[in-house]
Amino acid sequence: MKMELNLNSILNILISVLSLIGAVYLGITGSSVIDYGVGFILIIAALLPWIKKKEETNDTLDKINDVVQKVYEGEIYHRIILDDDKTKEERIGWNLNETFDQIEDLLREVENTVVAVSN
């Protein structure tokens, strides 16, 4: 699996590493319950950037699924609302939107042709 390193990825890695180092340090040198509590919070902070990424992917897939279901049911005018095209899921969503646009154009042209021939 190829991982793209952009500024967000580097910041997420940096936050995770620093949080884990802080947690280990507090675990070794900590002498009170507060030190261990802060260490636990740092471990949670190290995991948060990665959990958020998974939720965003699921949200995108949910949006794609909802629109594809509506198009399957014949409501071809729906589109997938996306903010960006950085992930594979978002690029798939944009490509599906383009495909739906082409299908709508084709159906419109067929309708116009049938109307023109029948007159």
Backbone as a printed PyTorch tensor [residue, N CA C, xyz], in Angstrom:
tensor([[[  0.8340,  -1.1660,   0.0000],
         [  0.0000,   0.0000,   0.0000],
         [  0.8850,   1.2370,   0.0000]],

        [[  0.6480,   2.1370,  -0.9190],
         [  1.4450,   3.3450,  -1.0600],
         [  0.8760,   4.4440,  -0.1680]],

        [[  1.7360,   5.0480,   0.6390],
         [  1.2930,   6.1200,   1.5240],
         [  1.8330,   7.4450,   1.0040]],

        [[  0.9530,   8.3970,   0.8000],
         [  1.3640,   9.7150,   0.3480],
         [  1.7050,  10.5620,   1.5640]],

        [[  2.8960,  11.1810,   1.5460],
         [  3.2860,  12.0530,   2.6380],
         [  3.0200,  13.4930,   2.2450]],

        [[  2.0340,  14.0630,   2.8540],
         [  1.7710,  15.4840,   2.6820],
         [  1.9090,  16.1330,   4.0490]],

        [[  1.6590,  17.4260,   4.1290],
         [  1.8400,  18.1490,   5.3830],
         [  0.9740,  17.5730,   6.5030]],

        [[ -0.2720,  17.2170,   6.1900],
         [ -1.1550,  16.6500,   7.2250],
         [ -0.6250,  15.3240,   7.7400]],

        [[ -0.1250,  14.4820,   6.8400],
         [  0.4120,  13.1890,   7.2600],
         [  1.6310,  13.3730,   8.1460]],

        [[  2.5000,  14.2920,   7.7660],
         [  3.7040,  14.5420,   8.5580],
         [  3.3350,  15.0800,   9.9370]],

        [[  2.3710,  16.0090,   9.9880],
         [  1.9280,  16.5350,  11.2820],
         [  1.2900,  15.4500,  12.1420]],

        [[  0.4950,  14.5830,  11.5360],
         [ -0.1280,  13.4840,  12.2840],
         [  0.9230,  12.5560,  12.8620]],

        [[  1.9430,  12.2360,  12.0650],
         [  3.0200,  11.3580,  12.5420],
         [  3.7800,  12.0470,  13.6730]],

        [[  4.0800,  13.3320,  13.5020],
         [  4.8160,  14.0820,  14.5220],
         [  4.0320,  14.1440,  15.8360]],

        [[  2.7480,  14.4440,  15.7520],
         [  1.9120,  14.4990,  16.9610],
         [  1.8690,  13.1340,  17.6410]],

        [[  1.7230,  12.0810,  16.8530],
         [  1.6600,  10.7360,  17.4270],
         [  2.9560,  10.3630,  18.1190]],

        [[  4.0770,  10.6300,  17.4560],
         [  5.3790,  10.2690,  18.0350],
         [  5.6430,  11.0650,  19.3120]],

        [[  5.4130,  12.3820,  19.2630],
         [  5.6470,  13.2080,  20.4520],
         [  4.7250,  12.8040,  21.5970]],

        [[  3.4890,  12.4710,  21.2810],
         [  2.5550,  12.0440,  22.3270],
         [  2.9990,  10.7320,  22.9650]],

        [[  3.4480,   9.8050,  22.1350],
         [  3.9010,   8.5210,  22.6780],
         [  5.1730,   8.6850,  23.5030]],

        [[  6.0980,   9.5470,  23.0490],
         [  7.3110,   9.8020,  23.8250],
         [  6.9440,  10.4060,  25.1840]],

        [[  6.0300,  11.3780,  25.1770],
         [  5.5840,  11.9760,  26.4330],
         [  4.9260,  10.9650,  27.3470]],

        [[  4.1190,  10.0810,  26.7800],
         [  3.4420,   9.0680,  27.5910],
         [  4.4470,   8.0980,  28.2120]],

        [[  5.4370,   7.6770,  27.4170],
         [  6.4570,   6.7640,  27.9370],
         [  7.2690,   7.4540,  29.0350]],

        [[  7.6470,   8.7010,  28.7890],
         [  8.4100,   9.4570,  29.7830],
         [  7.6310,   9.5710,  31.0980]],

        [[  6.3680,   9.9490,  30.9940],
         [  5.5610,  10.0650,  32.2100],
         [  5.3450,   8.7080,  32.8770]],

        [[  5.2650,   7.6540,  32.0610],
         [  5.1000,   6.3140,  32.6280],
         [  6.3250,   5.8730,  33.4040]],

        [[  7.5030,   6.2840,  32.9450],
         [  8.7450,   5.8920,  33.6140],
         [  9.0150,   6.7810,  34.8250]],

        [[  8.8560,   8.0760,  34.6550],
         [  9.2230,   9.0140,  35.7240],
         [  8.0500,   9.4330,  36.5910]],

        [[  6.8520,   9.0940,  36.1910],
         [  5.6700,   9.5510,  36.9180],
         [  5.6080,   9.0000,  38.3260]],

        [[  5.1690,   9.8450,  39.2330],
         [  5.0880,   9.4090,  40.6230],
         [  3.6840,   9.5870,  41.1980]],

        [[  2.7930,  10.1480,  40.3880],
         [  1.4450,  10.3530,  40.9150],
         [  0.4080,   9.8920,  39.9020]],

        [[ -0.7990,   9.8110,  40.3690],
         [ -1.9080,   9.4110,  39.5200],
         [ -2.0950,  10.4230,  38.3920]],

        [[ -1.8310,  11.6880,  38.6810],
         [ -1.9730,  12.7330,  37.6590],
         [ -1.0050,  12.4860,  36.5080]],

        [[  0.2360,  12.1020,  36.8260],
         [  1.2190,  11.8160,  35.7740],
         [  0.7350,  10.6820,  34.8720]],

        [[  0.1810,   9.6440,  35.4840],
         [ -0.3080,   8.5210,  34.6900],
         [ -1.5500,   8.9130,  33.8800]],

        [[ -2.3890,   9.7750,  34.4480],
         [ -3.5610,  10.2650,  33.7140],
         [ -3.1480,  11.0820,  32.5030]],

        [[ -2.1520,  11.9520,  32.6750],
         [ -1.6520,  12.7450,  31.5440],
         [ -1.0340,  11.8160,  30.4980]],

        [[ -0.3190,  10.7930,  30.9470],
         [  0.2530,   9.8180,  30.0180],
         [ -0.8120,   9.1120,  29.2030]],

        [[ -1.9060,   8.7500,  29.8670],
         [ -3.0240,   8.1050,  29.1740],
         [ -3.6420,   9.0470,  28.1450]],

        [[ -3.8070,  10.3120,  28.5180],
         [ -4.3590,  11.3000,  27.5840],
         [ -3.4340,  11.4720,  26.3820]],

        [[ -2.1310,  11.4480,  26.6110],
         [ -1.1790,  11.5560,  25.5000],
         [ -1.2800,  10.3560,  24.5540]],

        [[ -1.5150,   9.1800,  25.1030],
         [ -1.6940,   8.0020,  24.2420],
         [ -2.9470,   8.1620,  23.3850]],

        [[ -4.0250,   8.6450,  23.9700],
         [ -5.2570,   8.9020,  23.2080],
         [ -4.9880,   9.9450,  22.1290]],

        [[ -4.2390,  11.0010,  22.4750],
         [ -3.9100,  12.0410,  21.4980],
         [ -3.0990,  11.4750,  20.3350]],

        [[ -2.2720,  10.4880,  20.6090],
         [ -1.4730,   9.8720,  19.5500],
         [ -2.3520,   9.0910,  18.5700]],

        [[ -3.4690,   8.5820,  19.0400],
         [ -4.3400,   7.7680,  18.1890],
         [ -5.4000,   8.5890,  17.4420]],

        [[ -5.7460,   9.7520,  17.9520],
         [ -6.8380,  10.5370,  17.3720],
         [ -6.6800,  10.8680,  15.8890]],

        [[ -5.5090,  11.3010,  15.4110],
         [ -5.4190,  11.6240,  13.9740],
         [ -5.7510,  10.4460,  13.0710]],

        [[ -5.4450,   9.2540,  13.4990],
         [ -5.6770,   8.0780,  12.6630],
         [ -7.1330,   7.6460,  12.7320]],

        [[ -7.7810,   7.8090,  13.8730],
         [ -9.1970,   7.4750,  14.0000],
         [-10.0330,   8.4200,  13.1510]],

        [[ -9.7110,   9.7020,  13.1510],
         [-10.4410,  10.6970,  12.3610],
         [-10.3610,  10.3630,  10.8730]],

        [[ -9.2210,   9.9460,  10.3960],
         [ -9.0380,   9.6060,   8.9820],
         [ -9.9850,   8.4790,   8.5840]],

        [[-10.1180,   7.4790,   9.4110],
         [-11.0020,   6.3550,   9.1260],
         [-12.4570,   6.8160,   9.0630]],

        [[-12.8660,   7.7160,   9.9750],
         [-14.2370,   8.2180,   9.9680],
         [-14.5310,   9.0050,   8.6950]],

        [[-13.5490,   9.8040,   8.2170],
         [-13.7450,  10.5780,   6.9910],
         [-13.9480,   9.6490,   5.8020]],

        [[-13.1820,   8.5670,   5.7410],
         [-13.3220,   7.6020,   4.6620],
         [-14.7040,   6.9630,   4.6970]],

        [[-15.1640,   6.6090,   5.8990],
         [-16.4960,   6.0090,   6.0180],
         [-17.5750,   6.9950,   5.6120]],

        [[-17.4200,   8.2740,   5.9690],
         [-18.3960,   9.2950,   5.5740],
         [-18.4670,   9.4130,   4.0600]],

        [[-17.3160,   9.4070,   3.4120],
         [-17.2780,   9.5070,   1.9540],
         [-17.9430,   8.3000,   1.3190]],

        [[-17.6440,   7.1180,   1.8290],
         [-18.2660,   5.9100,   1.2770],
         [-19.7710,   5.9020,   1.5190]],

        [[-20.2080,   6.4290,   2.6580],
         [-21.6500,   6.5290,   2.9200],
         [-22.3210,   7.4650,   1.9190]],

        [[-21.6810,   8.6070,   1.6240],
         [-22.2270,   9.5460,   0.6390],
         [-22.3270,   8.8900,  -0.7360]],

        [[-21.2660,   8.1870,  -1.1380],
         [-21.2580,   7.5090,  -2.4370],
         [-22.3710,   6.4700,  -2.4780]],

        [[-22.4860,   5.6700,  -1.4310],
         [-23.5100,   4.6260,  -1.3820],
         [-24.9160,   5.2080,  -1.4780]],

        [[-25.1760,   6.2980,  -0.7500],
         [-26.5090,   6.9120,  -0.7780],
         [-26.8880,   7.3770,  -2.1790]],

        [[-25.9610,   8.0500,  -2.8600],
         [-26.2670,   8.5840,  -4.1910],
         [-26.3950,   7.4590,  -5.2120]],

        [[-25.5160,   6.4720,  -5.1440],
         [-25.5980,   5.3550,  -6.0880],
         [-26.9160,   4.6090,  -5.9050]],

        [[-27.3810,   4.4550,  -4.6740],
         [-28.6670,   3.8120,  -4.4140],
         [-29.8040,   4.6120,  -5.0450]],

        [[-29.7750,   5.9480,  -4.9120],
         [-30.8210,   6.7850,  -5.4960],
         [-30.7940,   6.7220,  -7.0210]],

        [[-29.5930,   6.7100,  -7.6020],
         [-29.4840,   6.6010,  -9.0620],
         [-30.0030,   5.2430,  -9.5170]],

        [[-29.6970,   4.1970,  -8.7620],
         [-30.1990,   2.8620,  -9.0720],
         [-31.7230,   2.8420,  -9.0810]],

        [[-32.3290,   3.6260,  -8.1910],
         [-33.7900,   3.6910,  -8.1010],
         [-34.3990,   4.6300,  -9.1470]],

        [[-33.5640,   5.2110, -10.0110],
         [-34.0660,   6.0310, -11.1080],
         [-33.9570,   7.5260, -10.8970]],

        [[-33.4990,   7.9600,  -9.7480],
         [-33.3450,   9.3840,  -9.4770],
         [-31.9330,   9.8100,  -9.8880]],

        [[-31.7400,   9.9980, -11.1850],
         [-30.4000,  10.1910, -11.7240],
         [-29.8380,  11.5960, -11.5040]],

        [[-30.6340,  12.5000, -10.9960],
         [-30.1920,  13.8800, -10.8210],
         [-29.3720,  14.0900,  -9.5470]],

        [[-29.2930,  13.1090,  -8.6650],
         [-28.5290,  13.2610,  -7.4150],
         [-27.0340,  13.2500,  -7.7030]],

        [[-26.2760,  13.9740,  -6.8870],
         [-24.8210,  13.9960,  -6.9990],
         [-24.2010,  13.8250,  -5.6210]],

        [[-22.9780,  13.3390,  -5.6140],
         [-22.2260,  13.1380,  -4.3880],
         [-21.5760,  14.4710,  -4.0230]],

        [[-21.8680,  14.9790,  -2.8430],
         [-21.3270,  16.2550,  -2.3880],
         [-19.9910,  15.9900,  -1.6850]],

        [[-18.9090,  16.4660,  -2.2970],
         [-17.5650,  16.2610,  -1.7510],
         [-16.8210,  17.5830,  -1.6730]],

        [[-15.9250,  17.6930,  -0.7040],
         [-15.1430,  18.9110,  -0.5260],
         [-13.8180,  18.8720,  -1.2810]],

        [[-13.2870,  17.6940,  -1.4950],
         [-11.9470,  17.5810,  -2.0620],
         [-11.8350,  16.3170,  -2.8970]],

        [[-10.6750,  16.0810,  -3.4760],
         [-10.4490,  14.8480,  -4.2350],
         [ -9.0800,  14.2620,  -3.9120]],

        [[ -8.7140,  14.2800,  -2.6370],
         [ -7.3940,  13.8010,  -2.2240],
         [ -7.3480,  12.2920,  -2.0130]],

        [[ -8.4230,  11.7080,  -1.5060],
         [ -8.4130,  10.2720,  -1.2350],
         [ -8.9760,   9.5050,  -2.4330]],

        [[ -8.7080,   8.2280,  -2.4420],
         [ -9.2200,   7.3760,  -3.5160],
         [-10.7450,   7.3760,  -3.5310]],

        [[-11.3450,   7.3630,  -2.3430],
         [-12.7980,   7.3650,  -2.2520],
         [-13.3980,   8.6420,  -2.8350]],

        [[-12.7370,   9.7850,  -2.5490],
         [-13.2230,  11.0590,  -3.0860],
         [-13.0750,  11.1090,  -4.6090]],

        [[-11.9850,  10.5760,  -5.1280],
         [-11.8070,  10.5440,  -6.5900],
         [-12.8590,   9.6530,  -7.2460]],

        [[-13.2020,   8.5530,  -6.6010],
         [-14.2640,   7.6850,  -7.1120],
         [-15.5820,   8.4470,  -7.1330]],

        [[-15.8500,   9.2070,  -6.0620],
         [-17.0790,  10.0050,  -6.0050],
         [-17.1460,  11.0210,  -7.1410]],

        [[-16.0520,  11.7370,  -7.3870],
         [-16.0330,  12.7100,  -8.4860],
         [-16.2290,  12.0240,  -9.8300]],

        [[-15.5940,  10.8690, -10.0220],
         [-15.7570,  10.1420, -11.2840],
         [-17.1940,   9.6640, -11.4750]],

        [[-17.8280,   9.2330, -10.3990],
         [-19.2410,   8.8370, -10.4980],
         [-20.1120,  10.0360, -10.8570]],

        [[-19.8350,  11.1980, -10.2550],
         [-20.5930,  12.3990, -10.6080],
         [-20.4570,  12.7110, -12.1000]],

        [[-19.2490,  12.6180, -12.6280],
         [-19.0280,  12.8650, -14.0560],
         [-19.7880,  11.8410, -14.9050]],

        [[-19.7850,  10.5910, -14.4680],
         [-20.5110,   9.5420, -15.1880],
         [-22.0050,   9.8260, -15.2010]],

        [[-22.5420,  10.2380, -14.0460],
         [-23.9720,  10.5670, -13.9850],
         [-24.2970,  11.7460, -14.8880]],

        [[-23.3960,  12.7360, -14.9740],
         [-23.5960,  13.8670, -15.8860],
         [-23.6770,  13.3890, -17.3370]],

        [[-22.7860,  12.4870, -17.7150],
         [-22.7890,  11.9770, -19.0890],
         [-24.0560,  11.1730, -19.3900]],

        [[-24.5030,  10.3890, -18.4260],
         [-25.7380,   9.6170, -18.6250],
         [-26.9220,  10.5580, -18.7850]],

        [[-26.9710,  11.6120, -17.9450],
         [-28.0550,  12.5940, -18.0750],
         [-28.0250,  13.2720, -19.4350]],

        [[-26.8270,  13.6500, -19.9010],
         [-26.7020,  14.2740, -21.2240],
         [-27.1730,  13.3300, -22.3260]],

        [[-26.7880,  12.0700, -22.2300],
         [-27.1870,  11.0800, -23.2270],
         [-28.7070,  10.9180, -23.2500]],

        [[-29.3140,  10.8050, -22.0760],
         [-30.7700,  10.6590, -22.0150],
         [-31.4830,  11.8880, -22.5660]],

        [[-30.9410,  13.0690, -22.2970],
         [-31.5220,  14.3020, -22.8170],
         [-31.4370,  14.3360, -24.3500]],

        [[-30.3100,  13.9130, -24.8980],
         [-30.1350,  13.8790, -26.3520],
         [-31.0730,  12.8570, -27.0010]],

        [[-31.2350,  11.7140, -26.3490],
         [-32.1650,  10.7040, -26.8660],
         [-33.5790,  11.2580, -26.8670]],

        [[-33.9640,  11.9160, -25.7830],
         [-35.2980,  12.5060, -25.7040],
         [-35.4890,  13.5600, -26.7960]],

        [[-34.4940,  14.4310, -26.9850],
         [-34.5880,  15.4610, -28.0240],
         [-34.6840,  14.8540, -29.4160]],

        [[-33.9470,  13.7740, -29.6400],
         [-34.0030,  13.0940, -30.9400],
         [-35.3660,  12.4870, -31.1850]],

        [[-35.9300,  11.8360, -30.1750],
         [-37.2560,  11.2300, -30.3200],
         [-38.3010,  12.2910, -30.5800]],

        [[-38.2270,  13.4270, -29.8870],
         [-39.1770,  14.5140, -30.0960],
         [-39.0160,  15.0820, -31.4940]],

        [[-37.7900,  15.2650, -31.9670],
         [-37.5580,  15.8170, -33.3000],
         [-38.0530,  14.8740, -34.3960]],

        [[-37.8540,  13.5910, -34.2280],
         [-38.2820,  12.6080, -35.2350],
         [-39.8000,  12.4850, -35.2600]],

        [[-40.4380,  12.6090, -34.1010],
         [-41.8880,  12.4460, -34.0550],
         [-42.6380,  13.6780, -34.5720]],

        [[-41.9910,  14.7980, -34.7200],
         [-42.6660,  15.9990, -35.2250],
         [-42.6270,  16.0700, -36.7100]]])
